[in-house]
């Protein structure tokens, strides 16, 4: 299984002009393999910058990014291979569609990899399946789709490359609950079936609580905390300090606990809360 | 990459040049251009060179960055120099080899051309673009040209179009970069292959760019209509331009510069070519 490690990575925007600014400062982190990792942090904390460094769209001002122990910038000509291994879906990716049909657009990545036509066809089908794109949508023009459908097509375009690391920058921002669950659920399925690693940037604590196994918390261009989702959300005060929150339901159960109800302290999702409350009620003989 | 181009970019600041009236700066730019082309003798060129660099220093712009910004015109300068060096005929032969003849006059002319181009670009951008925000600039143009409204030329509309165009350059640059990054992330190869392959590689970038520009234009038009924009008639402004004593002083300085060029041309006509 592949690994990505960042060593003393810093990134400076607009170097050499009056507008220069450190977006990342001295980052040391290993992206967990074989799991879904959430990347959270307040606006401007450097999440988008970090994910663009991971697949070589940006080149670190200082430090190294190691993919399987090798600096990805060791040979500049091979950076394209890195991008096939580390697939990145940018923030608001729906503006990148350009082909006549959805099918052709999703095939753009695999085609760039130099795959054979049957293999491409198969990968488009697989990606469409994970992203909930139906057969009739595949032959439409991407420009006549709704915003949420475009988003799914754009994500399918990266999944079709079958990257070992799939990185998504705010994949669910601005979608309705069903659209959000289709996308995040599809990503989870993709990870389970291919056994790769996924990084999801998100502002929704509820989403990361449900879908992510571990979290990396950013603050002002530095890694503020990292660890298992449950562990990170078990210290709410630490998160409040950097403009973040715990999932609403965790807040609710926390409030109930402080009123003296014997609920566990690490509840992250609504269904967990339901089970805990039901079993508490049973124990007290209310049901 | 694209962000590195400083030519035509505005650098916020507080120098005399930053604070003077954009109308005056437009006039001064015209005066400056005229006198750049009037310089003839060696000392007039030296005077021009010194004046331009004094402007650069007075403007308190980051000199290094500004000089780096000249890189894109290096090519034009190189071509002019080569043409002047090899094609100018004169009397004082310096070097001869088969069909190549280089005369002293050619060398001097090439040097003059370098000074002229560098001063022209540096001077106009220091007086105008580097030190004037695009909004002020179009305001200045609109007001300077407003007499033309009398003969039914839609000055306000032109100025509005220009300020919108200027306003959207950085947005489009950013958008282009984003789209390029998105396609690169899908393995698009933009920098290898022959001419046709490279042109084809641009399609995935140009189509989304056009689509989003059209969408933006549409949205902007709607937004302007929502705020009841209906052209220049009876429109008042929040920021009114006013000349100050500073502008007069600046004008006198430029008058002195122009007079200097003329006097040096006439009284020390050394090395006029
Ligand atoms: N192209 C750019 N040029 C200059 N500065 C930039 C650029 N992109 C980002 N920055 C700056 O770098 C910092 C980090 O930005 P980044 O986009 O990585 O934040 P983010 O965590 O993704 O924020 P958000 O949650 O709002 O997407 C910000 O302070 C931002 O102002
Ligand atoms: Mg971001």
Coordinates of C-alpha atoms and ligand atoms in Angstrom, one line a residue:
Chain A
X1 CA 0.0 0.0 0.0
X2 CA 1.3 3.4 -0.9
X3 CA 2.2 6.1 1.6
X4 CA 2.5 9.9 1.5
X5 CA 4.7 11.7 3.9
X6 CA 5.4 15.4 4.2
X7 CA 8.7 16.5 5.6
X8 CA 9.2 20.1 6.8
X9 CA 6.9 21.4 4.0
X10 CA 6.4 25.1 3.7
X11 CA 4.6 26.9 0.9
X12 CA 4.8 30.6 0.0
X13 CA 2.3 32.2 -2.3
X14 CA 3.4 35.0 -4.7
X15 CA 7.1 34.7 -3.7
X16 CA 9.1 37.8 -4.5
X17 CA 6.2 40.2 -4.7
X18 CA 4.7 42.6 -2.2
X19 CA 1.9 40.1 -1.7
X20 CA 3.9 37.1 -0.6
X21 CA 2.4 35.1 2.1
X22 CA 3.1 31.8 3.9
X23 CA 0.1 29.5 3.4
X24 CA 1.8 26.5 5.0
X25 CA 4.7 26.5 7.5
X26 CA 6.9 23.6 8.4
X27 CA 4.4 20.7 8.0
X28 CA 5.3 17.2 9.1
X29 CA 2.6 14.7 8.6
X30 CA 1.9 11.2 7.2
X31 CA -1.3 10.7 5.4
X32 CA -2.9 7.5 6.8
X33 CA -3.1 4.7 4.3
X34 CA -6.0 2.5 3.7
X35 CA -8.5 4.7 5.5
X36 CA -10.7 7.8 4.9
X37 CA -9.0 10.8 6.4
X38 CA -10.8 14.1 7.0
X39 CA -8.8 17.3 6.6
X40 CA -10.5 20.0 8.6
X41 CA -9.6 23.6 9.6
X42 CA -11.0 27.1 9.5
X43 CA -11.2 29.1 6.2
X44 CA -7.8 30.0 5.0
X45 CA -6.0 27.5 7.2
X46 CA -4.2 26.0 4.1
X47 CA -6.3 22.9 3.4
X48 CA -6.6 23.5 -0.4
X49 CA -2.9 24.4 -0.6
X50 CA -1.9 21.2 1.2
X51 CA -3.9 18.9 -1.1
X52 CA -2.5 20.6 -4.2
X53 CA 1.0 19.9 -2.9
X54 CA 0.1 16.2 -2.5
X55 CA -0.3 15.6 -6.2
X56 CA 2.3 18.0 -7.4
X57 CA 0.1 20.8 -8.7
X58 CA 2.1 23.1 -6.4
X59 CA 5.7 22.7 -5.6
X60 CA 6.7 23.2 -2.0
X61 CA 8.8 26.2 -1.3
X62 CA 10.7 24.2 1.3
X63 CA 10.7 20.6 2.3
X64 CA 9.9 17.3 0.6
X65 CA 6.8 15.3 -0.2
X66 CA 7.5 11.6 -0.2
X67 CA 5.4 9.1 -2.1
X68 CA 6.4 5.6 -1.1
X69 CA 9.6 7.1 0.3
X70 CA 10.6 8.9 -2.9
X71 CA 10.5 12.7 -3.3
X72 CA 7.8 13.4 -5.9
X73 CA 9.9 16.2 -7.4
X74 CA 13.0 14.1 -7.8
X75 CA 12.3 13.8 -11.5
X76 CA 10.1 16.6 -12.8
X77 CA 9.2 14.7 -15.9
X78 CA 7.5 11.9 -13.9
X79 CA 5.2 14.3 -12.1
X80 CA 2.3 13.1 -14.3
X81 CA 2.7 9.6 -13.0
X82 CA 2.3 11.0 -9.5
X83 CA -0.9 12.6 -10.5
X84 CA -2.3 9.3 -11.7
X85 CA -1.5 7.7 -8.4
X86 CA -2.7 10.7 -6.3
X87 CA -6.0 11.7 -7.8
X88 CA -7.2 15.2 -6.8
X89 CA -10.7 16.6 -7.2
X90 CA -10.4 20.4 -6.8
X91 CA -12.8 22.7 -4.9
X92 CA -15.9 23.4 -7.0
X93 CA -14.8 20.9 -9.8
X94 CA -17.9 21.3 -11.9
X95 CA -16.2 24.1 -14.0
X96 CA -13.6 21.7 -15.4
X97 CA -16.0 19.8 -17.7
X98 CA -15.5 20.4 -21.4
X99 CA -16.3 17.3 -23.5
X100 CA -19.4 16.8 -25.7
X101 CA -20.7 14.0 -23.5
X102 CA -20.4 13.0 -19.9
X103 CA -18.9 9.6 -21.1
X104 CA -16.1 11.3 -23.0
X105 CA -15.4 13.7 -20.1
X106 CA -15.1 10.9 -17.6
X107 CA -12.8 9.1 -20.0
X108 CA -10.4 12.1 -20.3
X109 CA -8.2 11.0 -17.3
X110 CA -7.9 7.3 -18.3
X111 CA -7.2 8.4 -21.9
X112 CA -4.3 10.5 -20.7
X113 CA -3.0 7.4 -18.9
X114 CA -2.7 5.8 -22.3
X115 CA -5.1 2.9 -21.6
X116 CA -6.8 0.8 -24.2
X117 CA -10.4 1.5 -25.3
X118 CA -12.1 -1.5 -23.6
X119 CA -10.3 -0.7 -20.3
X120 CA -11.3 2.9 -20.6
X121 CA -14.9 1.9 -21.2
X122 CA -14.8 -0.4 -18.2
X123 CA -13.4 2.3 -15.9
X124 CA -16.0 4.9 -17.0
X125 CA -18.7 2.4 -16.1
X126 CA -17.1 1.8 -12.7
X127 CA -16.7 5.5 -11.9
X128 CA -20.2 6.2 -13.0
X129 CA -21.4 3.5 -10.7
X130 CA -19.6 4.8 -7.6
X131 CA -20.8 8.4 -8.3
X132 CA -24.4 7.4 -9.0
X133 CA -24.4 8.5 -12.6
X134 CA -27.1 6.7 -14.5
X135 CA -26.7 5.3 -18.0
X136 CA -28.9 7.9 -19.7
X137 CA -26.8 10.7 -18.1
X138 CA -23.7 9.3 -19.7
X139 CA -24.7 10.4 -23.2
X140 CA -25.8 13.9 -22.3
X141 CA -23.7 17.0 -22.6
X142 CA -22.2 18.0 -19.3
X143 CA -23.4 21.5 -19.8
X144 CA -27.0 20.6 -19.5
X145 CA -26.7 18.9 -16.1
X146 CA -27.6 20.4 -12.7
X147 CA -24.8 21.6 -10.4
X148 CA -24.9 18.5 -8.3
X149 CA -24.8 16.2 -11.3
X150 CA -21.9 18.1 -12.7
X151 CA -20.1 17.7 -9.4
X152 CA -20.6 13.9 -9.6
X153 CA -19.3 13.8 -13.2
X154 CA -16.2 15.8 -12.2
X155 CA -15.5 13.4 -9.3
X156 CA -16.1 10.4 -11.6
X157 CA -13.5 11.9 -13.9
X158 CA -10.9 11.4 -11.2
X159 CA -12.1 8.1 -9.8
X160 CA -11.9 6.7 -13.4
X161 CA -8.1 7.0 -13.1
X162 CA -8.4 4.6 -10.2
X163 CA -5.9 6.5 -8.0
X164 CA -4.3 4.9 -5.0
X165 CA -4.9 8.1 -3.1
X166 CA -8.2 9.8 -3.8
X167 CA -8.2 13.4 -2.5
X168 CA -11.3 15.5 -2.6
X169 CA -11.4 19.2 -1.7
X170 CA -14.9 19.9 -0.2
X171 CA -16.7 17.4 -2.4
X172 CA -20.1 18.0 -0.7
X173 CA -20.1 21.8 -0.3
X174 CA -23.3 23.3 -1.5
X175 CA -25.2 20.1 -2.2
X176 CA -28.5 18.8 -0.8
X177 CA -28.5 16.0 1.8
X178 CA -29.2 13.3 -0.8
X179 CA -26.5 14.6 -3.2
X180 CA -24.1 14.7 -0.3
X181 CA -24.8 11.2 0.8
X182 CA -24.6 9.8 -2.8
X183 CA -21.2 11.4 -3.2
X184 CA -19.7 10.6 0.2
X185 CA -21.3 7.1 0.2
X186 CA -19.9 6.4 -3.3
X187 CA -16.4 7.5 -2.1
X188 CA -16.6 5.1 0.8
X189 CA -17.7 2.3 -1.4
X190 CA -14.8 3.1 -3.8
X191 CA -12.3 2.9 -0.9
X192 CA -13.7 -0.4 0.3
X193 CA -13.6 -2.0 -3.1
X194 CA -10.3 -0.8 -4.3
X195 CA -8.5 -0.7 -0.9
X196 CA -7.0 2.7 -1.5
X197 CA -6.7 5.7 0.7
X198 CA -9.0 8.7 0.7
X199 CA -8.6 12.3 2.0
X200 CA -11.7 14.5 2.3
X201 CA -11.5 18.2 3.0
X202 CA -14.7 19.3 4.7
X203 CA -16.2 22.0 6.7
X204 CA -19.0 19.7 7.9
X205 CA -18.2 18.1 11.3
X206 CA -21.2 15.8 10.8
X207 CA -19.9 14.5 7.5
X208 CA -16.4 13.8 8.8
X209 CA -17.8 12.2 11.9
X210 CA -19.9 9.8 9.8
X211 CA -17.4 9.0 7.0
X212 CA -13.9 9.5 8.2
X213 CA -11.7 7.1 10.2
X214 CA -9.1 9.6 11.1
X215 CA -8.7 13.4 11.1
X216 CA -6.0 16.0 10.4
X217 CA -6.8 19.4 11.9
X218 CA -5.2 22.5 10.4
X219 CA -4.8 25.9 12.0
X220 CA -3.1 28.9 10.4
X221 CA -1.0 26.9 8.0
X222 CA 0.2 24.3 10.5
X223 CA -1.0 20.9 11.6
X224 CA -2.8 21.5 14.9
X225 CA -3.9 17.9 15.7
X226 CA -4.1 14.5 14.1
X227 CA -5.6 11.2 15.2
X228 CA -8.7 9.0 15.1
X229 CA -11.9 10.8 14.6
X230 CA -13.3 9.7 17.9
X231 CA -10.1 10.8 19.7
X232 CA -10.1 14.3 18.1
X233 CA -13.8 14.9 18.8
X234 CA -13.4 13.8 22.5
X235 CA -11.6 17.1 23.3
X236 CA -14.1 19.7 22.2
X237 CA -12.4 22.6 23.9
X238 CA -9.4 22.1 21.8
X239 CA -11.4 22.4 18.6
X240 CA -13.4 25.5 19.8
X241 CA -10.1 27.3 20.2
X242 CA -9.4 27.1 16.5
X243 CA -12.8 28.0 15.1
X244 CA -14.0 24.5 14.8
X245 CA -16.8 22.5 16.5
X246 CA -17.8 18.9 17.3
X247 CA -20.8 17.4 15.4
X248 CA -24.1 18.8 16.7
X249 CA -25.2 15.4 18.0
X250 CA -22.0 15.1 20.1
X251 CA -22.8 18.6 21.5
X252 CA -26.3 17.4 22.4
X253 CA -25.2 14.2 24.1
X254 CA -22.5 16.2 25.9
X255 CA -25.2 18.5 27.2
X256 CA -27.3 15.6 28.3
X257 CA -24.3 14.0 30.1
X258 CA -23.7 17.3 32.0
X259 CA -27.4 17.0 33.2
X260 CA -26.4 13.7 34.7
X261 CA -27.6 11.2 32.1
X262 CA -25.2 8.2 31.9
X263 CA -24.4 8.4 28.1
X264 CA -21.0 7.5 26.7
X265 CA -18.8 10.5 25.9
X266 CA -17.7 9.5 22.4
X267 CA -21.0 9.6 20.4
X268 CA -20.4 10.9 16.9
X269 CA -23.5 10.1 14.9
X270 CA -27.3 10.3 15.3
X271 CA -27.7 6.5 15.1
X272 CA -25.1 6.0 17.8
X273 CA -26.9 8.5 20.0
X274 CA -30.2 6.8 19.3
X275 CA -28.8 3.4 20.3
X276 CA -27.2 4.8 23.4
X277 CA -30.4 6.6 24.6
X278 CA -32.5 3.5 23.9
X279 CA -30.3 1.2 25.9
X280 CA -30.2 3.8 28.7
X281 CA -34.0 3.9 28.7
X282 CA -34.1 0.1 28.8
X283 CA -31.6 0.0 31.7
X284 CA -33.8 2.4 33.6
X285 CA -36.8 0.4 32.9
X286 CA -38.6 3.1 30.9
X287 CA -39.2 0.9 27.9
Chain B
X1 CA 3.8 31.7 -13.8
X2 CA 1.1 34.1 -15.1
X3 CA 1.2 35.9 -11.8
X4 CA 4.8 36.9 -12.4
X5 CA 3.9 39.4 -15.1
X6 CA 4.1 42.7 -13.3
X7 CA 3.7 44.9 -16.4
X8 CA 0.4 46.7 -16.2
X9 CA -0.2 45.7 -12.6
X10 CA -1.0 48.2 -9.8
X11 CA 1.2 48.4 -6.7
X12 CA -0.6 50.1 -3.8
X13 CA 1.5 52.8 -2.1
X14 CA 1.6 56.4 -0.8
X15 CA 4.2 58.2 -2.8
X16 CA 3.6 61.5 -4.6
X17 CA 2.9 59.6 -7.8
X18 CA 0.4 57.4 -6.1
X19 CA -1.5 60.3 -4.6
X20 CA -1.7 62.7 -7.5
X21 CA -4.8 63.1 -9.7
X22 CA -5.2 60.4 -12.4
X23 CA -6.2 63.0 -15.0
X24 CA -2.9 64.8 -14.4
X25 CA -1.0 61.5 -14.6
X26 CA -2.6 60.7 -17.9
X27 CA -1.6 64.2 -19.3
X28 CA 1.9 63.7 -17.9
X29 CA 2.2 60.3 -19.5
X30 CA 1.4 61.9 -22.9
X31 CA 4.0 64.6 -22.3
X32 CA 6.5 62.0 -21.2
X33 CA 6.0 59.9 -24.3
X34 CA 6.4 62.9 -26.6
X35 CA 9.7 64.0 -25.1
X36 CA 11.0 60.4 -25.1
X37 CA 10.8 60.6 -28.9
X38 CA 12.2 64.1 -29.1
X39 CA 15.5 63.2 -27.4
X40 CA 18.3 63.3 -30.0
X41 CA 21.7 64.0 -28.5
X42 CA 23.7 61.9 -26.1
X43 CA 23.1 64.2 -23.2
X44 CA 19.4 64.4 -23.8
X45 CA 19.3 60.6 -23.6
X46 CA 21.3 60.6 -20.4
X47 CA 18.9 63.2 -19.0
X48 CA 16.0 61.0 -20.0
X49 CA 17.5 58.0 -18.4
X50 CA 18.3 59.8 -15.1
X51 CA 14.8 61.3 -15.0
X52 CA 13.1 58.0 -15.5
X53 CA 15.0 56.3 -12.8
X54 CA 14.4 59.2 -10.4
X55 CA 10.7 58.7 -11.1
X56 CA 11.1 55.1 -10.2
X57 CA 12.9 56.0 -6.9
X58 CA 10.4 58.7 -6.0
X59 CA 7.5 56.3 -6.6
X60 CA 9.0 54.0 -3.9
X61 CA 8.1 50.9 -5.9
X62 CA 10.1 47.7 -5.3
X63 CA 12.9 48.4 -7.9
X64 CA 14.0 44.8 -8.2
X65 CA 10.5 43.5 -8.9
X66 CA 9.8 46.3 -11.4
X67 CA 13.1 45.6 -13.3
X68 CA 12.2 41.9 -13.4
X69 CA 8.9 42.9 -14.9
X70 CA 10.9 44.2 -18.0
X71 CA 11.8 40.7 -19.0
X72 CA 8.9 40.2 -21.4
X73 CA 10.1 43.2 -23.5
X74 CA 13.7 41.9 -23.6
X75 CA 12.9 40.1 -26.8
X76 CA 11.7 43.3 -28.5
X77 CA 14.8 45.2 -27.3
X78 CA 17.1 42.4 -28.6
X79 CA 15.5 42.5 -32.1
X80 CA 15.7 46.3 -32.3
X81 CA 19.3 46.2 -31.2
X82 CA 20.3 43.6 -33.8
X83 CA 18.6 45.5 -36.6
X84 CA 20.1 48.8 -35.7
X85 CA 23.5 47.3 -35.1
X86 CA 23.7 45.6 -38.5
X87 CA 21.7 47.8 -40.8
X88 CA 22.7 51.3 -39.8
X89 CA 25.1 52.8 -42.4
X90 CA 27.6 55.4 -41.3
X91 CA 31.1 56.7 -41.8
X92 CA 33.0 55.4 -38.8
X93 CA 33.5 51.7 -39.6
X94 CA 34.3 49.7 -36.5
X95 CA 34.2 46.1 -37.7
X96 CA 34.0 44.3 -41.0
X97 CA 33.6 40.7 -41.9
X98 CA 32.3 39.6 -45.3
X99 CA 28.8 41.1 -45.5
X100 CA 28.7 42.3 -41.9
X101 CA 29.5 45.9 -41.4
X102 CA 29.2 47.5 -38.0
X103 CA 29.6 51.3 -37.8
X104 CA 30.1 53.5 -34.7
X105 CA 26.8 55.2 -35.6
X106 CA 25.0 51.8 -35.5
X107 CA 26.4 51.0 -32.0
X108 CA 25.3 54.4 -30.7
X109 CA 21.9 54.1 -32.3
X110 CA 21.4 50.7 -30.7
X111 CA 22.3 52.2 -27.3
X112 CA 19.9 55.0 -27.9
X113 CA 17.1 52.6 -28.8
X114 CA 17.7 50.6 -25.6
X115 CA 17.4 53.7 -23.5
X116 CA 14.4 54.8 -25.4
X117 CA 12.4 51.5 -25.1
X118 CA 13.4 51.0 -21.5
X119 CA 12.5 54.5 -20.5
X120 CA 9.3 54.5 -22.5
X121 CA 8.0 51.4 -20.8
X122 CA 9.4 52.1 -17.3
X123 CA 8.3 55.7 -17.4
X124 CA 4.8 55.2 -18.5
X125 CA 4.2 52.3 -16.2
X126 CA 5.7 54.1 -13.2
X127 CA 3.7 57.3 -13.9
X128 CA 0.5 55.5 -14.7
X129 CA -0.2 51.8 -14.3
X130 CA 2.0 50.9 -11.4
X131 CA 0.9 53.8 -9.3
X132 CA -2.8 54.2 -10.3
X133 CA -5.5 51.8 -9.4
X134 CA -7.5 50.6 -12.4
X135 CA -10.6 52.3 -11.0
X136 CA -8.9 55.7 -10.7
X137 CA -7.4 55.2 -14.2
X138 CA -10.8 54.7 -15.9
X139 CA -12.3 57.5 -13.9
X140 CA -9.5 59.8 -15.1
X141 CA -9.9 58.7 -18.7
X142 CA -13.7 59.2 -18.5
X143 CA -13.4 62.7 -17.2
X144 CA -10.6 63.7 -19.5
X145 CA -12.7 62.5 -22.5
X146 CA -16.0 63.8 -21.2
X147 CA -16.1 66.8 -23.7
X148 CA -16.5 64.1 -26.4
X149 CA -20.0 63.4 -25.0
X150 CA -21.1 66.6 -26.7
X151 CA -20.6 64.9 -30.1
X152 CA -22.5 61.8 -28.9
X153 CA -19.6 59.5 -28.2
X154 CA -20.6 57.2 -25.3
X155 CA -17.6 58.0 -23.2
X156 CA -19.1 56.7 -19.9
X157 CA -20.1 53.4 -21.5
X158 CA -16.6 52.9 -22.9
X159 CA -15.0 53.7 -19.6
X160 CA -17.4 51.3 -17.9
X161 CA -16.4 48.5 -20.3
X162 CA -12.8 49.3 -19.8
X163 CA -13.0 49.1 -16.0
X164 CA -15.0 45.9 -16.2
X165 CA -12.4 44.4 -18.5
X166 CA -9.6 45.5 -16.2
X167 CA -11.5 44.3 -13.2
X168 CA -11.8 40.8 -14.7
X169 CA -8.2 40.3 -15.8
X170 CA -7.1 38.9 -12.4
X171 CA -10.3 36.9 -12.0
X172 CA -9.8 35.3 -15.4
X173 CA -6.1 34.7 -14.7
X174 CA -7.0 32.9 -11.5
X175 CA -9.8 31.0 -13.2
X176 CA -7.4 29.9 -16.0
X177 CA -4.9 28.7 -13.5
X178 CA -7.6 26.7 -11.6
X179 CA -8.9 25.0 -14.7
X180 CA -5.4 24.2 -15.8
X181 CA -4.7 22.7 -12.5
X182 CA -7.9 20.7 -12.6
X183 CA -7.0 19.3 -16.0
X184 CA -3.4 18.6 -15.0
X185 CA -4.8 16.7 -12.1
X186 CA -6.5 14.5 -14.7
X187 CA -3.2 14.0 -16.4
X188 CA -3.5 16.6 -19.2
X189 CA -0.1 17.2 -20.7
X190 CA 0.3 20.9 -21.6
X191 CA 4.0 21.2 -22.2
X192 CA 5.1 18.4 -24.6
X193 CA 4.5 17.4 -28.1
X194 CA 4.4 19.2 -31.4
X195 CA 2.5 22.4 -32.3
X196 CA -0.8 20.6 -33.2
X197 CA -0.7 18.4 -30.1
X198 CA -0.2 21.4 -27.9
X199 CA -3.0 23.3 -29.6
X200 CA -5.3 20.4 -29.0
X201 CA -4.2 20.2 -25.4
X202 CA -5.6 23.7 -24.9
X203 CA -9.2 22.7 -25.8
X204 CA -9.9 21.3 -22.3
X205 CA -8.8 24.6 -20.9
X206 CA -10.4 27.0 -23.4
X207 CA -13.9 25.5 -23.4
X208 CA -14.5 25.7 -19.6
X209 CA -12.9 29.2 -19.6
X210 CA -15.3 30.5 -22.3
X211 CA -18.3 28.8 -20.7
X212 CA -17.5 30.4 -17.3
X213 CA -16.7 33.8 -18.9
X214 CA -20.1 33.9 -20.6
X215 CA -21.7 32.8 -17.3
X216 CA -19.9 35.6 -15.5
X217 CA -20.9 38.2 -18.0
X218 CA -24.5 37.2 -17.7
X219 CA -24.4 37.3 -13.9
X220 CA -22.7 40.6 -13.9
X221 CA -25.3 42.1 -16.2
X222 CA -28.1 40.8 -14.1
X223 CA -26.4 42.2 -10.9
X224 CA -26.0 45.6 -12.5
X225 CA -29.6 45.7 -13.6
X226 CA -30.7 44.6 -10.1
X227 CA -29.0 47.7 -8.8
X228 CA -30.7 49.9 -11.4
X229 CA -27.7 50.7 -13.5
X230 CA -28.8 52.6 -16.6
X231 CA -25.8 54.2 -18.2
X232 CA -24.0 57.5 -17.5
X233 CA -26.9 60.0 -17.6
X234 CA -27.3 61.8 -14.4
X235 CA -25.0 59.5 -12.6
X236 CA -23.1 61.0 -9.6
X237 CA -19.9 59.8 -8.0
X238 CA -18.8 58.9 -4.6
X239 CA -15.2 59.9 -5.2
X240 CA -14.8 63.1 -7.1
X241 CA -11.5 64.0 -8.7
X242 CA -9.9 67.2 -7.6
X243 CA -6.6 68.8 -8.6
X244 CA -4.3 69.7 -5.7
X245 CA -1.1 71.8 -5.5
X246 CA 0.8 68.5 -5.7
X247 CA -0.4 68.0 -9.3
X248 CA 0.8 71.5 -10.3
X249 CA 4.2 70.8 -8.8
X250 CA 4.4 67.5 -10.7
X251 CA 3.4 69.3 -13.9
X252 CA 6.2 71.8 -13.4
X253 CA 8.7 69.0 -12.8
X254 CA 7.6 67.4 -16.1
X255 CA 7.8 70.8 -17.9
X256 CA 11.3 71.1 -16.6
X257 CA 12.1 67.6 -17.9
X258 CA 10.8 68.5 -21.4
X259 CA 12.6 71.8 -21.5
X260 CA 15.8 70.0 -20.5
X261 CA 15.5 67.6 -23.4
X262 CA 15.0 70.4 -25.9
X263 CA 17.8 72.6 -24.5
X264 CA 20.2 69.6 -24.4
X265 CA 19.3 68.8 -28.0
X266 CA 20.0 72.4 -29.2
X267 CA 22.9 73.5 -27.1
X268 CA 25.0 70.3 -26.7
X269 CA 24.2 68.5 -29.9
X270 CA 26.9 65.9 -29.2
X271 CA 26.5 62.6 -31.1
X272 CA 23.2 63.3 -32.7
X273 CA 22.4 60.5 -35.1
Ligands
LIG1 N1 -3.5 31.8 -5.3 C1 -3.2 32.4 -4.1 N2 -2.4 33.5 -4.1 C2 -2.1 34.0 -2.9 N3 -2.5 33.6 -1.7 C3 -3.3 32.5 -1.7 C4 -3.7 31.8 -2.9 N4 -4.5 30.8 -2.6 C5 -4.6 30.8 -1.3 N5 -3.9 31.8 -0.7 C6 -3.8 32.1 0.8 O1 -3.2 31.0 1.4 C7 -3.9 30.7 2.6 C8 -4.5 29.3 2.6 O2 -5.4 29.2 1.6 P1 -6.2 27.8 1.2 O3 -7.0 28.0 0.0 O4 -5.2 26.7 1.3 O5 -7.2 27.7 2.5 P2 -8.3 26.7 2.8 O6 -8.0 26.1 4.1 O7 -8.5 25.8 1.6 O8 -9.6 27.6 2.9 P3 -11.2 27.3 2.5 O9 -11.7 26.5 3.6 O10 -11.8 28.7 2.6 O11 -11.2 26.7 1.2 C9 -5.1 31.7 2.7 O12 -4.7 32.7 3.7 C10 -5.1 32.4 1.3 O13 -5.4 33.8 1.5
LIG2 MG1 -10.1 25.5 0.2

